Structure formats: C-alpha cells, structure tokens
mmCIF file of C-alpha atoms and ligand atoms in Angstrom:
data_model
loop_
_atom_site.group_PDB
_atom_site.id
_atom_site.type_symbol
_atom_site.label_atom_id
_atom_site.label_comp_id
_atom_site.label_asym_id
_atom_site.label_seq_id
_atom_site.Cartn_x
_atom_site.Cartn_y
_atom_site.Cartn_z
ATOM 1 C CA UNK J 264 16.015 40.087 -9.851
ATOM 2 C CA UNK J 265 14.714 38.402 -12.928
ATOM 3 C CA UNK J 266 15.164 34.971 -11.385
ATOM 4 C CA UNK J 267 13.483 36.119 -8.204
ATOM 5 C CA UNK J 268 10.657 37.470 -10.298
ATOM 6 C CA UNK J 269 10.252 34.123 -11.982
ATOM 7 C CA UNK J 270 10.285 32.379 -8.641
ATOM 8 C CA UNK J 271 7.706 34.757 -7.355
ATOM 9 C CA UNK J 272 5.465 34.149 -10.296
ATOM 10 C CA UNK J 273 5.863 30.436 -9.812
ATOM 11 C CA UNK J 274 5.185 30.711 -6.103
ATOM 12 C CA UNK J 275 1.949 32.579 -6.666
ATOM 13 C CA UNK J 276 0.889 30.457 -9.585
ATOM 14 C CA UNK J 277 -2.753 29.729 -8.770
ATOM 15 C CA UNK J 278 -2.562 26.207 -10.195
ATOM 16 C CA UNK J 279 0.379 25.346 -8.005
ATOM 17 C CA UNK J 280 -1.197 27.061 -5.020
ATOM 18 C CA UNK J 281 -4.269 24.913 -5.568
ATOM 19 C CA UNK J 282 -2.342 21.691 -5.827
ATOM 20 C CA UNK J 283 -0.357 22.555 -2.698
ATOM 21 C CA UNK J 284 -3.582 23.230 -0.846
ATOM 22 C CA UNK J 285 -5.103 20.047 -2.182
ATOM 23 C CA UNK J 286 -2.064 18.072 -1.089
ATOM 24 C CA UNK J 287 -2.049 19.560 2.376
ATOM 25 C CA UNK J 288 -5.753 18.794 2.684
ATOM 26 C CA UNK J 289 -5.169 15.245 1.552
ATOM 27 C CA UNK J 290 -2.389 14.833 4.069
ATOM 28 C CA UNK J 291 -4.547 15.951 6.973
ATOM 29 C CA UNK J 292 -7.467 13.842 5.769
ATOM 30 C CA UNK J 293 -5.131 10.870 5.562
ATOM 31 C CA UNK J 294 -4.159 11.546 9.149
ATOM 32 C CA UNK J 295 -7.800 11.199 10.198
ATOM 33 C CA UNK J 296 -8.291 8.203 7.926
ATOM 34 C CA UNK J 297 -5.373 6.392 9.550
ATOM 35 C CA UNK J 298 -6.749 7.102 13.013
ATOM 36 C CA UNK J 299 -10.218 5.913 12.066
ATOM 37 C CA UNK J 300 -9.004 3.060 9.862
ATOM 38 C CA UNK J 301 -10.980 4.153 6.808
ATOM 39 C CA UNK J 302 -9.122 1.630 4.668
ATOM 40 C CA UNK J 303 -9.941 -1.749 3.244
ATOM 41 C CA UNK J 304 -8.124 -4.364 1.251
ATOM 42 C CA UNK J 305 -9.454 -5.864 -1.954
ATOM 43 C CA UNK J 306 -8.099 -9.156 -3.230
ATOM 44 C CA UNK J 307 -7.380 -9.853 -6.893
ATOM 45 C CA UNK J 308 -6.953 -13.510 -7.874
ATOM 46 C CA UNK J 309 -3.640 -14.809 -9.162
ATOM 47 C CA UNK J 310 -3.980 -17.893 -11.281
ATOM 48 C CA UNK J 311 -1.843 -20.800 -12.435
ATOM 49 C CA UNK J 312 -2.090 -23.506 -15.061
ATOM 50 C CA UNK J 313 -5.684 -24.017 -16.290
ATOM 51 C CA UNK J 314 -6.682 -20.840 -14.507
ATOM 52 C CA UNK J 315 -6.940 -22.258 -11.002
ATOM 53 C CA UNK J 316 -6.658 -19.603 -8.295
ATOM 54 C CA UNK J 317 -3.377 -19.928 -6.396
ATOM 55 C CA UNK J 318 -3.749 -16.803 -4.318
ATOM 56 C CA UNK J 319 -4.367 -13.083 -4.524
ATOM 57 C CA UNK J 320 -2.783 -9.668 -4.430
ATOM 58 C CA UNK J 321 -4.008 -7.378 -1.663
ATOM 59 C CA UNK J 322 -4.826 -3.900 -2.999
ATOM 60 C CA UNK J 323 -5.668 -1.096 -0.603
ATOM 61 C CA UNK J 324 -8.627 1.299 -0.972
ATOM 62 C CA UNK J 325 -9.570 4.340 1.072
ATOM 63 C CA UNK J 326 -13.224 4.397 2.018
ATOM 64 C CA UNK J 327 -13.626 8.139 2.288
ATOM 65 C CA UNK J 328 -16.731 9.240 4.222
ATOM 66 C CA UNK J 329 -17.707 11.769 1.496
ATOM 67 C CA UNK J 330 -15.800 10.786 -1.619
ATOM 68 C CA UNK J 331 -16.410 7.044 -1.567
ATOM 69 C CA UNK J 332 -13.687 4.575 -2.551
ATOM 70 C CA UNK J 333 -10.421 6.328 -3.420
ATOM 71 C CA UNK J 334 -7.754 4.664 -5.548
ATOM 72 C CA UNK J 335 -4.293 4.021 -4.083
ATOM 73 C CA UNK J 336 -2.870 5.836 -7.117
ATOM 74 C CA UNK J 337 -4.222 9.022 -5.477
ATOM 75 C CA UNK J 338 -3.109 8.588 -1.874
ATOM 76 C CA UNK J 339 -0.141 6.179 -1.857
ATOM 77 C CA UNK J 340 2.230 8.745 -3.428
ATOM 78 C CA UNK J 341 1.148 11.334 -0.830
ATOM 79 C CA UNK J 342 1.490 8.821 2.011
ATOM 80 C CA UNK J 343 4.952 7.909 0.716
ATOM 81 C CA UNK J 344 6.157 11.505 0.687
ATOM 82 C CA UNK J 345 4.722 12.368 4.123
ATOM 83 C CA UNK J 346 5.872 9.153 5.776
ATOM 84 C CA UNK J 347 2.266 8.151 6.507
ATOM 85 C CA UNK J 348 2.977 5.066 4.408
ATOM 86 C CA UNK J 349 4.665 3.611 7.499
ATOM 87 C CA UNK J 350 1.422 3.577 9.470
ATOM 88 C CA UNK J 351 -0.663 2.608 6.467
ATOM 89 C CA UNK J 352 1.796 -0.123 5.481
ATOM 90 C CA UNK J 353 1.645 -1.629 8.976
ATOM 91 C CA UNK J 354 -2.146 -1.710 8.774
ATOM 92 C CA UNK J 355 -2.004 -3.325 5.310
ATOM 93 C CA UNK J 356 0.434 -6.019 6.415
ATOM 94 C CA UNK J 357 -1.498 -6.832 9.581
ATOM 95 C CA UNK J 358 -4.819 -6.990 7.747
ATOM 96 C CA UNK J 359 -3.274 -9.174 5.027
ATOM 97 C CA UNK J 360 -1.801 -11.567 7.595
ATOM 98 C CA UNK J 361 -5.145 -11.797 9.364
ATOM 99 C CA UNK J 362 -6.768 -12.629 6.024
ATOM 100 C CA UNK J 363 -4.152 -15.310 5.397
ATOM 101 C CA UNK J 364 -4.977 -16.869 8.756
ATOM 102 C CA UNK J 365 -8.701 -16.790 7.936
ATOM 103 C CA UNK J 366 -7.924 -18.617 4.687
ATOM 104 C CA UNK J 367 -5.668 -21.115 6.447
ATOM 105 C CA UNK J 368 -8.659 -22.030 8.631
ATOM 106 C CA UNK J 369 -11.111 -22.399 5.755
ATOM 107 C CA UNK J 370 -10.895 -25.765 3.957
ATOM 108 C CA UNK J 371 -11.772 -24.228 0.571
ATOM 109 C CA UNK J 372 -9.117 -21.500 0.901
ATOM 110 C CA UNK J 373 -6.411 -23.294 2.857
ATOM 111 C CA UNK J 374 -3.817 -23.361 0.067
ATOM 112 C CA UNK J 375 -4.097 -19.723 -0.997
ATOM 113 C CA UNK J 376 -1.128 -17.374 -0.966
ATOM 114 C CA UNK J 377 -1.204 -13.623 -0.584
ATOM 115 C CA UNK J 378 0.937 -10.934 -2.211
ATOM 116 C CA UNK J 379 1.296 -7.584 -0.472
ATOM 117 C CA UNK J 380 2.776 -4.372 -1.885
ATOM 118 C CA UNK J 381 5.535 -2.812 0.170
ATOM 119 C CA UNK J 382 6.814 0.701 -0.551
ATOM 120 C CA UNK J 383 10.549 1.352 -0.633
ATOM 121 C CA UNK J 384 10.274 3.777 2.265
ATOM 122 C CA UNK J 385 8.492 1.133 4.327
ATOM 123 C CA UNK J 386 11.027 -1.582 3.550
ATOM 124 C CA UNK J 387 13.936 0.748 4.349
ATOM 125 C CA UNK J 388 12.609 1.494 7.830
ATOM 126 C CA UNK J 389 15.081 0.031 10.350
ATOM 127 C CA UNK J 390 12.322 -1.876 12.168
ATOM 128 C CA UNK J 391 10.682 -3.381 9.079
ATOM 129 C CA UNK J 392 12.110 -6.893 9.389
ATOM 130 C CA UNK J 393 11.461 -7.241 13.106
ATOM 131 C CA UNK J 394 7.932 -5.880 12.692
ATOM 132 C CA UNK J 395 7.081 -8.405 9.999
ATOM 133 C CA UNK J 396 8.556 -11.287 11.993
ATOM 134 C CA UNK J 397 6.569 -10.212 15.059
ATOM 135 C CA UNK J 398 3.447 -9.916 12.972
ATOM 136 C CA UNK J 399 3.871 -13.455 11.635
ATOM 137 C CA UNK J 400 4.281 -14.748 15.197
ATOM 138 C CA UNK J 401 1.311 -12.803 16.523
ATOM 139 C CA UNK J 402 -1.103 -13.703 13.760
ATOM 140 C CA UNK J 403 0.058 -17.230 12.969
ATOM 141 C CA UNK J 404 0.111 -16.474 9.242
ATOM 142 C CA UNK J 405 2.159 -19.011 7.268
ATOM 143 C CA UNK J 406 5.278 -17.114 6.137
ATOM 144 C CA UNK J 407 5.650 -19.149 2.938
ATOM 145 C CA UNK J 408 2.155 -18.039 1.878
ATOM 146 C CA UNK J 409 3.168 -14.397 2.122
ATOM 147 C CA UNK J 410 4.845 -12.713 -0.859
ATOM 148 C CA UNK J 411 6.116 -9.168 -0.504
ATOM 149 C CA UNK J 412 5.986 -7.227 -3.763
ATOM 150 C CA UNK J 413 8.874 -4.794 -4.047
ATOM 151 C CA UNK J 414 9.668 -2.331 -6.810
ATOM 152 C CA UNK J 415 12.899 -1.396 -8.479
ATOM 153 C CA UNK J 416 12.842 1.974 -6.677
ATOM 154 C CA UNK J 417 14.378 0.076 -3.737
ATOM 155 C CA UNK J 418 17.642 -0.427 -5.589
ATOM 156 C CA UNK J 419 18.599 3.228 -5.478
ATOM 157 C CA UNK J 420 19.711 2.672 -1.889
ATOM 158 C CA UNK J 421 22.354 0.491 -0.307
ATOM 159 C CA UNK J 422 22.084 -2.921 -1.929
ATOM 160 C CA UNK J 423 23.919 -4.816 0.831
ATOM 161 C CA UNK J 424 21.446 -3.557 3.386
ATOM 162 C CA UNK J 425 18.538 -4.493 1.131
ATOM 163 C CA UNK J 426 19.856 -7.996 0.516
ATOM 164 C CA UNK J 427 20.464 -8.483 4.246
ATOM 165 C CA UNK J 428 16.897 -7.564 5.109
ATOM 166 C CA UNK J 429 15.455 -9.752 2.387
ATOM 167 C CA UNK J 430 17.534 -12.697 3.570
ATOM 168 C CA UNK J 431 16.400 -12.230 7.153
ATOM 169 C CA UNK J 432 12.779 -12.499 6.029
ATOM 170 C CA UNK J 433 13.505 -15.315 3.601
ATOM 171 C CA UNK J 434 15.056 -17.300 6.432
ATOM 172 C CA UNK J 435 11.552 -17.372 7.927
ATOM 173 C CA UNK J 436 10.031 -18.402 4.579
ATOM 174 C CA UNK J 437 8.673 -15.089 3.312
ATOM 175 C CA UNK J 438 8.734 -14.791 -0.489
ATOM 176 C CA UNK J 439 9.661 -11.811 -2.674
ATOM 177 C CA UNK J 440 8.366 -10.616 -6.003
ATOM 178 C CA UNK J 441 9.778 -7.779 -8.105
ATOM 179 C CA UNK J 442 6.757 -5.740 -9.193
ATOM 180 C CA UNK J 443 6.376 -3.659 -12.376
ATOM 181 C CA UNK J 444 9.417 -5.423 -13.740
ATOM 182 C CA UNK J 445 10.961 -3.832 -16.806
ATOM 183 C CA UNK J 446 9.796 -0.279 -16.086
ATOM 184 C CA UNK J 447 12.413 0.823 -13.593
ATOM 185 C CA UNK J 448 16.057 0.703 -12.844
ATOM 186 C CA UNK J 449 17.430 -2.760 -12.390
ATOM 187 C CA UNK J 450 20.504 -4.299 -13.861
ATOM 188 C CA UNK J 451 21.106 -7.969 -14.327
ATOM 189 C CA UNK J 452 23.670 -7.878 -11.526
ATOM 190 C CA UNK J 453 20.910 -6.694 -9.155
ATOM 191 C CA UNK J 454 18.720 -9.570 -10.148
ATOM 192 C CA UNK J 455 21.501 -12.034 -9.534
ATOM 193 C CA UNK J 456 22.227 -10.701 -6.044
ATOM 194 C CA UNK J 457 18.693 -10.316 -4.750
ATOM 195 C CA UNK J 458 17.029 -13.345 -3.163
ATOM 196 C CA UNK J 459 13.887 -13.001 -5.258
ATOM 197 C CA UNK J 460 11.291 -15.673 -5.957
ATOM 198 C CA UNK J 461 9.301 -13.995 -8.676
ATOM 199 C CA UNK J 462 9.363 -11.348 -11.396
ATOM 200 C CA UNK J 463 6.128 -9.628 -12.238
ATOM 201 C CA UNK J 464 5.920 -8.462 -15.851
ATOM 202 C CA UNK J 465 4.548 -4.949 -15.844
ATOM 203 C CA UNK J 466 1.072 -4.612 -17.298
ATOM 204 C CA UNK J 467 2.270 -2.076 -19.873
ATOM 205 C CA UNK J 468 4.071 -4.908 -21.691
ATOM 206 C CA UNK J 469 1.084 -7.241 -21.466
ATOM 207 C CA UNK J 470 -1.302 -4.608 -22.767
ATOM 208 C CA UNK J 471 0.276 -4.372 -26.213
ATOM 209 C CA UNK J 472 1.695 -7.874 -26.326
ATOM 210 C CA UNK J 473 -0.361 -8.826 -29.378
ATOM 211 C CA UNK J 474 0.108 -5.622 -31.359
ATOM 212 C CA UNK J 475 3.570 -4.356 -30.493
ATOM 213 C CA UNK J 476 6.468 -6.664 -31.456
ATOM 214 C CA UNK J 477 8.738 -4.783 -29.051
ATOM 215 C CA UNK J 478 6.485 -5.584 -26.119
ATOM 216 C CA UNK J 479 6.254 -9.208 -27.233
ATOM 217 C CA UNK J 480 10.046 -9.347 -27.354
ATOM 218 C CA UNK J 481 10.311 -7.839 -23.877
ATOM 219 C CA UNK J 482 7.845 -10.379 -22.500
ATOM 220 C CA UNK J 483 9.794 -13.244 -24.060
ATOM 221 C CA UNK J 484 13.048 -11.839 -22.706
ATOM 222 C CA UNK J 485 11.682 -11.541 -19.172
ATOM 223 C CA UNK J 486 10.421 -15.118 -19.348
ATOM 224 C CA UNK J 487 13.830 -16.338 -20.539
ATOM 225 C CA UNK J 488 15.511 -14.340 -17.798
ATOM 226 C CA UNK J 489 13.214 -15.874 -15.209
ATOM 227 C CA UNK J 490 14.015 -19.313 -16.472
ATOM 228 C CA UNK J 491 17.772 -18.836 -16.381
ATOM 229 C CA UNK J 492 17.712 -17.207 -12.938
ATOM 230 C CA UNK J 493 15.239 -19.803 -11.649
ATOM 231 C CA UNK J 494 12.552 -17.236 -10.835
ATOM 232 C CA UNK J 495 8.808 -17.541 -11.259
ATOM 233 C CA UNK J 496 7.385 -15.050 -13.742
ATOM 234 C CA UNK J 497 3.885 -13.668 -13.310
ATOM 235 C CA UNK J 498 2.119 -11.534 -15.910
ATOM 236 C CA UNK J 499 -0.188 -8.801 -14.650
ATOM 237 C CA UNK J 500 -2.865 -6.819 -16.432
ATOM 238 C CA UNK J 501 -4.145 -9.812 -18.411
ATOM 239 C CA UNK J 502 -7.467 -8.609 -19.806
ATOM 240 C CA UNK J 503 -8.255 -10.774 -22.829
ATOM 241 C CA UNK J 504 -8.288 -14.462 -23.704
ATOM 242 C CA UNK J 505 -5.860 -13.686 -26.554
ATOM 243 C CA UNK J 506 -3.358 -12.212 -24.102
ATOM 244 C CA UNK J 507 -3.789 -15.222 -21.834
ATOM 245 C CA UNK J 508 -3.168 -17.623 -24.712
ATOM 246 C CA UNK J 509 -0.145 -15.723 -26.021
ATOM 247 C CA UNK J 510 1.376 -15.762 -22.539
ATOM 248 C CA UNK J 511 0.667 -19.475 -22.097
ATOM 249 C CA UNK J 512 2.238 -20.122 -25.511
ATOM 250 C CA UNK J 513 5.381 -18.434 -24.181
ATOM 251 C CA UNK J 514 5.258 -20.595 -21.070
ATOM 252 C CA UNK J 515 3.802 -17.981 -18.690
ATOM 253 C CA UNK J 516 1.119 -19.705 -16.614
ATOM 254 C CA UNK J 517 1.118 -17.400 -13.603
ATOM 255 C CA UNK J 518 -1.309 -14.621 -14.432
ATOM 256 C CA UNK J 519 -3.277 -11.804 -12.864
ATOM 257 C CA UNK J 520 -5.726 -9.416 -14.481
ATOM 258 C CA UNK J 521 -9.353 -8.529 -15.088
ATOM 259 C CA UNK J 522 -9.743 -11.616 -17.305
ATOM 260 C CA UNK J 523 -9.115 -13.827 -14.278
ATOM 261 C CA UNK J 524 -10.879 -11.606 -11.773
ATOM 262 C CA UNK J 525 -11.253 -8.053 -10.518
ATOM 263 C CA UNK J 526 -10.012 -6.920 -7.135
ATOM 264 C CA UNK J 527 -12.843 -7.760 -4.743
ATOM 265 C CA UNK J 528 -13.769 -8.977 -1.275
ATOM 266 C CA UNK J 529 -11.730 -11.858 0.158
ATOM 267 C CA UNK J 530 -14.694 -14.218 -0.009
ATOM 268 C CA UNK J 531 -14.966 -13.750 -3.774
ATOM 269 C CA UNK J 532 -11.426 -14.694 -4.764
ATOM 270 C CA UNK J 533 -12.383 -18.252 -5.747
ATOM 271 C CA UNK J 534 -15.494 -17.154 -7.648
ATOM 272 C CA UNK J 535 -13.962 -16.907 -11.115
ATOM 273 C CA UNK J 536 -12.605 -20.390 -10.675
ATOM 274 C CA UNK J 537 -15.994 -21.779 -9.646
ATOM 275 C CA UNK J 538 -17.557 -20.041 -12.638
ATOM 276 C CA UNK J 539 -15.102 -21.673 -15.007
ATOM 277 C CA UNK J 540 -16.017 -25.201 -13.945
HETATM 278 P P1 C2E A 1748 0.284 -2.578 -8.708
HETATM 279 O O1 C2E A 1748 0.953 -3.155 -7.518
HETATM 280 O O2 C2E A 1748 1.000 -2.666 -10.007
HETATM 281 O O3 C2E A 1748 -1.135 -3.253 -8.763
HETATM 282 C C1 C2E A 1748 -1.782 -3.603 -9.971
HETATM 283 C C2 C2E A 1748 -2.803 -2.551 -10.354
HETATM 284 O O4 C2E A 1748 -3.364 -2.910 -11.625
HETATM 285 C C3 C2E A 1748 -3.963 -2.471 -9.392
HETATM 286 O O5 C2E A 1748 -4.413 -1.128 -9.368
HETATM 287 C C4 C2E A 1748 -5.004 -3.367 -10.061
HETATM 288 O O6 C2E A 1748 -6.331 -3.085 -9.669
HETATM 289 C C5 C2E A 1748 -4.767 -3.040 -11.504
HETATM 290 N N1 C2E A 1748 -5.159 -4.118 -12.398
HETATM 291 C C6 C2E A 1748 -5.321 -5.425 -12.114
HETATM 292 N N2 C2E A 1748 -5.664 -6.137 -13.207
HETATM 293 C C7 C2E A 1748 -5.725 -5.259 -14.229
HETATM 294 C C8 C2E A 1748 -6.037 -5.389 -15.628
HETATM 295 O O7 C2E A 1748 -6.316 -6.466 -16.150
HETATM 296 N N3 C2E A 1748 -5.964 -4.250 -16.367
HETATM 297 C C9 C2E A 1748 -5.647 -3.048 -15.829
HETATM 298 N N4 C2E A 1748 -5.620 -1.978 -16.621
HETATM 299 N N5 C2E A 1748 -5.352 -2.882 -14.510
HETATM 300 C C10 C2E A 1748 -5.391 -3.976 -13.726
HETATM 301 P P2 C2E A 1748 -4.783 -0.417 -7.994
HETATM 302 O O8 C2E A 1748 -5.500 -1.383 -7.096
HETATM 303 O O9 C2E A 1748 -5.450 0.869 -8.343
HETATM 304 O O10 C2E A 1748 -3.372 -0.118 -7.357
HETATM 305 C C11 C2E A 1748 -2.513 0.807 -7.954
HETATM 306 C C12 C2E A 1748 -1.155 0.781 -7.315
HETATM 307 O O11 C2E A 1748 -1.204 1.247 -5.975
HETATM 308 C C13 C2E A 1748 -0.566 -0.623 -7.216
HETATM 309 O O12 C2E A 1748 -0.035 -1.008 -8.463
HETATM 310 C C14 C2E A 1748 0.464 -0.406 -6.148
HETATM 311 O O13 C2E A 1748 1.637 0.167 -6.677
HETATM 312 C C15 C2E A 1748 -0.210 0.602 -5.244
HETATM 313 N N6 C2E A 1748 -0.790 -0.096 -4.087
HETATM 314 C C16 C2E A 1748 -1.983 -0.718 -3.984
HETATM 315 N N7 C2E A 1748 -2.138 -1.233 -2.751
HETATM 316 C C17 C2E A 1748 -1.024 -0.943 -2.065
HETATM 317 C C18 C2E A 1748 -0.571 -1.203 -0.724
HETATM 318 O O14 C2E A 1748 -1.237 -1.843 0.102
HETATM 319 N N8 C2E A 1748 0.657 -0.702 -0.366
HETATM 320 C C19 C2E A 1748 1.436 0.000 -1.255
HETATM 321 N N9 C2E A 1748 2.623 0.447 -0.831
HETATM 322 N N10 C2E A 1748 1.056 0.262 -2.506
HETATM 323 C C20 C2E A 1748 -0.170 -0.206 -2.915
HETATM 324 CA CA1 CA A 1749 1.750 -5.078 -6.981
HETATM 325 CA CA1 CA A 1750 2.465 -4.097 -10.791
HETATM 326 CA CA1 CA A 1751 4.086 -0.441 -26.069
#
C-alpha cells in the first residue's frame, strides 16, 4: 500500500505531469513539422592544415512557426524516443546529399565534404543501407564526400550486424566518423573491428585542454590511438586560438568549432577562409 501510495504521488506529481504534457505536445508538433518540413540544415566548417575549409558538418534546426529556431538538443531526443527520427533522418540525409551535389557543381565548393549525424535508431533500421545507397544514386552525391557521424550508443547492439552495414556502405565509398569520442562506451576491440575513418574528440575534452591536465592527456591519447589505428582525428568545439595551437602542437590539424566558423547557411561555409586571407 505504501509503495502504491508512493507511485500515486509520483504519478500525480505536477512537475512530472507538466513534463509529460510538454513531451506529448512536442511530439504532436513534431508530427506537423515533419509534414510541413519546418526544418533546415546549417553547415559548420571543418578545417585542415592552415585553417583551409575541407568541408562541413550538417546540423539540423527546427524553424518553429511561433518559437523560432529550436535546437536539436530539444527535439532530437524526443524524435529518437518516438521513432520520428526515422522520418527526420531521411529528410536530413536527402537535404545533405542535395547540398553536396550543389557544391559538386560549384567550382569554388567542388572539393567540399559533408558530415551528417545519424542516430543509432536510424542506423539500426533494416532499410538504412539500401535507403542511403538509393539516395546516392538518385541525387548523384559523391559517396566519398559523405561522412556519417555515428556515436558509441550504437555499440550496445549486435556488433556483427553493425559492422556488416558499415561495410556495405563503405564498399560504395561512404566514410564513417565516431562522434563524441571518449564520452561513451567503446572498447579498443570495438575500434579495431569497426571500419571507421575518423574519430571525433568530444568537445568536453577540448574545452579544458589548456587548464585540465587530464583532458590534455585524454586528447593526446586519442591522437596516439588514431595514429596507431590509422584513423583521422578531428577535434570539435575549438573556440580559441590557444586551443587551436595546442591541438596543432599535438598533431591535430582537423578541427571544427566557433573559432573556425559557426553553423550557418551553406553559402557561408567558405567565408571564414576568405576572411583569413
Ligand atoms: P554534435 O554532433 O556533437 O554537434 C556539435 C554541436 O556542438 C553542435 O550543436 C554545434 O553547433 C556545437 N558546436 C560547434 N562548435 C562549437 C564550439 O566551438 N563550442 C561549443 N560550445 N559548441 C560548438 P547543435 O547544432 O546544437 O547540435 C547538438 C546535437 O544535436 C549534435 O551534437 C548532434 O548530436 C545532434 N544533431 C544535430 N543535427 C542532427 C541531425 O541531423 N541528426 C541527428 N541524429 N542528430 C543531430
Ligand atoms: Ca556530430
Ligand atoms: Ca560531437
Ligand atoms: Ca574536464
């Protein structure tokens, strides 16, 4: 009776009631948003040696009719738990491929690559590989310019299945990056088995790189790991020139962060580079 009482209290907890209502509202608004395509992609530059722009990461935003631009941190988790991420993820991938094609046709942008975030639930869908391959055919996007950013949350599931799907896409030339590296669950044996191209050092380690010796050690370790496994290593969340220099001193030339450019419209991705010259 006591336990039931506790449950009851919890169930009628006004805070929880509110958040449930808010979530349900968000879910139904997302439903409308998906129908009306109230989304857009912003593109944040990714830079190489000497800061030249090599490509960009596509980052989704929800252009809400009343609320304005909504961060993916608000709606991606909801879309993941409702399954709406499948529809949203398809839209993101198609829009990104269309942008790649637009760049391929523009002399100034022709060499640019594009990284796209893929949720675990999306990647695990049985049709994911065939959908991406079809999309590449339909749009004419160059597969070797497309990098799919995966997170360690994928590894909770069947690794053989995961490796098989990655290999099927790699056979076409698609590249893979392991996002937020160092924050999740991945063992060295995972890293060895997965056909990855890139590790992305999580921004939490970059943030305190100059002040926290532990973070500096982690960054150095990830770079050494990348070297021995023959993987590119990209640092994200680079905000200051000091962070950029410290990373370069450790041999990390692939960088992304506000220092190099904010997420913005596709046409602006080369702007920082032009400004530097
Ligand atoms: P993420 O993949 O780790 O993306 C990097 C986030 O860091 C982005 O936040 C970006 O705007 C932000 N950022 C970039 N440079 C800096 C910097 O120098 N300092 C700081 N403090 N932050 C920086 P955003 O755009 O709000 O995206 C948040 C997360 O939402 C992403 O984290 C990603 O997990 C998810 N996401 C975004 N777009 C998509 C998408 O199309 N599909 C999926 N499944 N997830 C997405
Ligand atoms: Ca990412
Ligand atoms: Ca990240
Ligand atoms: Ca720290």
